[in-house]
Amino acid sequence: VLNVVGMGFVGTEVANGLGRKRYYLEPASYKKFLKYDYLDWVQVFLTLMISKISICLFLLRLSSFRKIRVGLHAMNIFLITSHIPLTFLIVFQCRPISKYWRNPHDGPGKCFSKDTVAHIIIVQGGQFFSAVILLARRDTVQRQHYVSRFWPRLISILQNPE
C-alpha cells in the first residue's frame, strides 16, 4: 500500500518537474514538486523500515537455530528503535515544515544542511546491512554444511513447483 502511495507522489513529482532543470519550471510547479518530494521522502523511510522488519520476520520463520532467532529479534528491536528517530529527523528537518518547499527568502525558518540530510539517509540505508553482517559472523561458517544441502533443494523446489 505504501508503495502505491509512493508511486502517486512520484507521478505528481514528474508532472511538476521531476527530471527537468529547475530554471525551466514555473515557481508554482516547483513549489508543488517540493511538497510532494517531502512527502515522498517520509513515505520512503516508512517503507524501508517496514520492509527491513518484514525481512527479519520472514527469516525468523525459516530459522530453527536459537542464536540466529535471538539475533533476529535483537535486529528487529534495533531497526524499530533507530528508524523511528531517523524518520522524525526527516519529517522535522525544517522548522516550520513548510520551509522545505517555500522560497528561502520567504519568512523565518531553518532547515538542516544538505550534508546533514545526506548523512541521515546514509545511516538509514547502511544500518540494516551492518546489522546483517554482525548477525552472520561465525554462524555462517558453522552452518556451511547445512546451507550446502539447502540451496540445491530450494532450487529444485523452485524449478518443479508441482
PDB file of N, CA, C and O in Angstrom, residues 12 14-15 19 85 99 101 122 137:
ATOM      1  N   THR A  12       3.095  12.636  -9.305  1.00  0.00           N
ATOM      2  CA  THR A  12       2.844  14.069  -9.145  1.00  0.00           C
ATOM      3  C   THR A  12       4.141  14.862  -9.269  1.00  0.00           C
ATOM      4  O   THR A  12       4.156  15.958  -9.854  1.00  0.00           O
ATOM      5  N   VAL A  14       6.718  14.037 -11.126  1.00  0.00           N
ATOM      6  CA  VAL A  14       7.053  14.062 -12.558  1.00  0.00           C
ATOM      7  C   VAL A  14       6.213  15.121 -13.267  1.00  0.00           C
ATOM      8  O   VAL A  14       6.719  15.889 -14.087  1.00  0.00           O
ATOM      9  N   ALA A  15       4.922  15.179 -12.926  1.00  0.00           N
ATOM     10  CA  ALA A  15       4.048  16.165 -13.559  1.00  0.00           C
ATOM     11  C   ALA A  15       4.459  17.596 -13.216  1.00  0.00           C
ATOM     12  O   ALA A  15       4.167  18.525 -13.983  1.00  0.00           O
ATOM     13  N   GLY A  19      12.951  15.555 -12.990  1.00  0.00           N
ATOM     14  CA  GLY A  19      13.717  15.215 -14.185  1.00  0.00           C
ATOM     15  C   GLY A  19      14.001  16.396 -15.091  1.00  0.00           C
ATOM     16  O   GLY A  19      14.703  16.248 -16.087  1.00  0.00           O
ATOM     17  N   PRO A  85      13.479   7.472  15.277  1.00  0.00           N
ATOM     18  CA  PRO A  85      14.134   8.795  15.347  1.00  0.00           C
ATOM     19  C   PRO A  85      14.600   9.314  13.983  1.00  0.00           C
ATOM     20  O   PRO A  85      14.504  10.511  13.710  1.00  0.00           O
ATOM     21  N   LYS A  99       8.858  25.285   5.424  1.00  0.00           N
ATOM     22  CA  LYS A  99      10.095  25.913   4.932  1.00  0.00           C
ATOM     23  C   LYS A  99      10.758  25.049   3.859  1.00  0.00           C
ATOM     24  O   LYS A  99      11.490  25.557   3.002  1.00  0.00           O
ATOM     25  N   TRP A 101       9.458  23.649   1.241  1.00  0.00           N
ATOM     26  CA  TRP A 101       9.026  23.965  -0.114  1.00  0.00           C
ATOM     27  C   TRP A 101       8.845  25.463  -0.361  1.00  0.00           C
ATOM     28  O   TRP A 101       8.539  25.873  -1.468  1.00  0.00           O
ATOM     29  N   ILE A 122      22.148   8.103   4.608  1.00  0.00           N
ATOM     30  CA  ILE A 122      23.205   7.079   4.593  1.00  0.00           C
ATOM     31  C   ILE A 122      23.103   6.180   5.821  1.00  0.00           C
ATOM     32  O   ILE A 122      23.208   4.958   5.724  1.00  0.00           O
ATOM     33  N   ARG A 137      28.092 -13.368  11.269  1.00  0.00           N
ATOM     34  CA  ARG A 137      29.503 -13.605  11.573  1.00  0.00           C
ATOM     35  C   ARG A 137      29.898 -15.069  11.501  1.00  0.00           C
ATOM     36  O   ARG A 137      29.931 -15.623  10.421  1.00  0.00           O
TER      37      ARG A 137
END
